[in-house]
Amino acid sequence: MDKKLVKSITPREEDFTQWYTDIVKKAELSSYSSVRGCMVVRPYATALWENIKANLDSRFKKLGHVNVMMPMFIPESLLQKEKDHVEGFAPEVAWVTHGGNEKLTERLCVRPTSETLFCDHYHDIIESHRDLPKLYNQWCSVVRWEKTTRPFLRTMEFFWQEGHTMHETKDEAIDETRQMLNVYADFVENDLSIPVIKGKKTDKEKFAGAEATYTIEALMHDGKALQSGTSHFFGDGFSRAFDITFTDRNNTLSYPFQTSWGMSSRIIGAIIMTHGDDDGLVLPVEVAPIQVVIVPIAFHKSNVLEKAKALEEKLSEKYRVKLDDSDNTPGWKFAEYEMKGVPLRIEIGPKDLEKNQAVLVKRYNREKTFVSLENLDIKVEEALNEIKKGMFEKALNRRNEMTYVAKNYDEFKQIAAEKPGLIKAMWCGDLACEEKIKEDTTCTSRCIPFEEEQITDTCVCCGKKAKYMLYFGKAY
Amino acid sequence: MDKKLVKSITPREEDFTQWYTDIVKKAELSSYSSVRGCMVVRPYATALWENIKANLDSRFKKLGHVNVMMPMFIPESLLQKEKDHVEGFAPEVAWVTHGGNEKLTERLCVRPTSETLFCDHYHDIIESHRDLPKLYNQWCSVVRWEKTTRPFLRTMEFFWQEGHTMHETKDEAIDETRQMLNVYADFVENDLSIPVIKGKKTDKEKFAGAEATYTIEALMHDGKALQSGTSHFFGDGFSRAFDITFTDRNNTLSYPFQTSWGMSSRIIGAIIMTHGDDDGLVLPVEVAPIQVVIVPIAFHKSNVLEKAKALEEKLSEKYRVKLDDSDNTPGWKFAEYEMKGVPLRIEIGPKDLEKNQAVLVKRYNREKTFVSLENLDIKVEEALNEIKKGMFEKALNRRNEMTYVAKNYDEFKQIAAEKPGLIKAMWCGDLACEEKIKEDTTCTSRCIPFEEEQITDTCVCCGKKAKYMLYFGKAY
């Protein structure tokens, strides 16, 4: 077996796009299907998604959310009920026009998102303030008719969760919107080791039909930004459009306030592009399908395999462990599990046994340590914690290095032209400036961060009085 | 609060169909949506489905199966590759003809089942016998364009898992087909307390494109049969149609042998119609969203609530427990959790505390026992085990009472006309007899059971030599 064979992926600095495609293929995450723009999510990536899902789902449930399963179709008339929403989505939906051999009297779209379906249901089940809040979520796939697609980052069908909640008061709904953004940020930073910027989208970039969209933005290794999770406050716009009313505490008929929030399989793209390197994937401990791989060396000798199996059994109590006792060479196995991004490798051979030790190798920085077999489980726990922190710091350092400040438009244009990364700049709040910046530089506004800085007093584009600080970037 | 208000459902013996509809509504399992034939699966039924899913998924994984996520669309040309399959499904699929504002050059159907998608993928990834077996499964929803629909039993969109496997040899594939049928039977009998008959479908009733279809058939309270899980052996038909080949152990190019197997959200209908009664749902312990409900009585007094909370905490270590300390009356709560089918209720009040006891009430047979608080957790465990067994025996007794033997066609017709239930009868194996029986009696063949009996020597319909014993029934 040839180690190079497995590892032959395009270097990341040479061609980032091809590097990404190579990893997706060689790590067996996804393959193309006969259905244009749709992907086959292979077992390894499905296991990764299941771990992401379990983690988020338990966070949602702890906060009182419950899951439901809504239809995948939306009748055209239902989609049209909220004006901004239909304008945003109608151009990019798949239309079902025939059932069996019959032409339908009304077209159905395959859901691109489910606000309209939830509102239709909420209309039926909300009557009194005692019915509120409704804290619903669903795990499903949605379809948006995209022209160009890339696995996980942009596909016609993608997998996600969509939370849809209804509240008695505006304040409560805004709190929910922010709370769920914090849930996403906490998950992505602590469990995926990806630093994010929390902020609010400009009106131009907000979700179709929302009053406000909050976002977490992450920086990929190539300097492009990736919107990684969003949370929307709708006010009572949909409630009015769908005639959802409730009897409030003063016995008055009122409209409830709504939120929605989503995170998708796109986050797998963020994991690949934040942590991956020239040897393949680097997976965060929390969601890795295999957290620890044990590679026995020369295991026909002495009792190496026996010891490796005992180790597997012990560690399996706490971790997802794989012992690879196949006939492949250790070198082949090292390359294979590096490609698959397994966070920690344990090597154990006859010489190690003589010294009563094993070798731990961290995937993300290749640090190699020799540890006693006596307290190996403690050493593994320590190593996994170090990996978690270390991966976050590495990504944060890179983001800091790639974040620039532009005080005037010449600076802005120069940075945008020469330096991949994020640009912090002041903005007057006018759509015209946002559009001009995009036209001149292809940079879009990522968000008004919750933690704004006062860089200058004037808009980086027009020079008028600045209202906000914005993060700009080229985006996926 | 009026107990009757909650409990006002149509009696089961008066109008079984309406009783079913009432339970689905009052237990808040599902509600109709604006999308014809599609249902909203509400939180309580979604939680039930999640428990069913977790149980089956862990059974599949223990046997080496892995999950994948395939596209929801099938291009028309892909669907057409296997002749029998397309004939079976094309008349009942939903067709996507437009993406955004563009007409598609090729129509896409929304998957009614995914054999063609899996085969398309297997074509790409199977090369050698070392790649086999492939043991894939997916959890998703599928769409079949049904004329008349009923929640869980028959809906245009339904939720299911579909296993799709590929094997080196015919024997191995047949073993897989049977193994998975046994997994279903074991789950349904042991964890859902629903007795099933395992058997093989006749050629008339088998899956479109399959060489053989195995089934588990359950008897509902009204005497109708419900196909509750199926497992199909495909031979190498799809492999040939999709040109899936592998280099076998003799270095020869061969076609692999295929299976598929599925269980759907229809099983929720089976739970309702097997165990439910005039007070509502009766849920099996294993999958009930709430396994034990604690109702404190007069809990403003002494330390009832304190004790109830301690109990909740203790029992929550092992079970899904709900303590209802709302303002509703005990009577209202009893009715509510009876409607929701919670397997075990614990009542605890001031008088109980004086005697250091609590009251356990089993939902399925209303048995009431007084148990000491000292070893309550052991008593709860015993009670739940008794419920599991008791529900199965009750359902089995009913099925035995409603299973009839027909030795000749007059008997058959008389039973079919007068007695709801299953009919055992001999069959010559000819399609003509099967069709005549259906025409004359509306009974369809359910299966050739694995455990055949020799009732007579001749076909119940034509009188020619009998080849098989069949179960007949009116089916959902």
Short mmCIF file of N, CA and C in Angstrom, two decimals, chain B residues 77 106 130 204 278 292 428 470:
data_model
loop_
_atom_site.label_atom_id
_atom_site.label_comp_id
_atom_site.label_asym_id
_atom_site.label_seq_id
_atom_site.Cartn_x
_atom_site.Cartn_y
_atom_site.Cartn_z
N SER B 77 -35.21 9.50 -16.27
CA SER B 77 -34.47 8.44 -16.96
C SER B 77 -33.90 7.42 -15.97
N GLU B 106 -35.32 17.71 -18.18
CA GLU B 106 -35.80 16.38 -17.78
C GLU B 106 -36.57 16.50 -16.47
N ARG B 130 -14.03 -6.80 -2.19
CA ARG B 130 -13.61 -6.14 -0.94
C ARG B 130 -14.52 -4.96 -0.60
N LYS B 204 -48.30 -11.41 -6.78
CA LYS B 204 -49.22 -10.29 -7.01
C LYS B 204 -48.97 -9.13 -6.05
N ASP B 278 -61.29 3.40 24.33
CA ASP B 278 -62.22 4.53 24.32
C ASP B 278 -61.74 5.74 25.13
N VAL B 292 -43.76 7.41 32.48
CA VAL B 292 -44.39 7.47 33.80
C VAL B 292 -44.83 8.90 34.05
N CYS B 428 -53.75 -22.68 -4.46
CA CYS B 428 -53.07 -23.45 -5.50
C CYS B 428 -51.84 -22.72 -6.06
N LEU B 470 -52.21 -19.64 2.95
CA LEU B 470 -52.18 -18.17 2.91
C LEU B 470 -52.98 -17.59 4.07
#
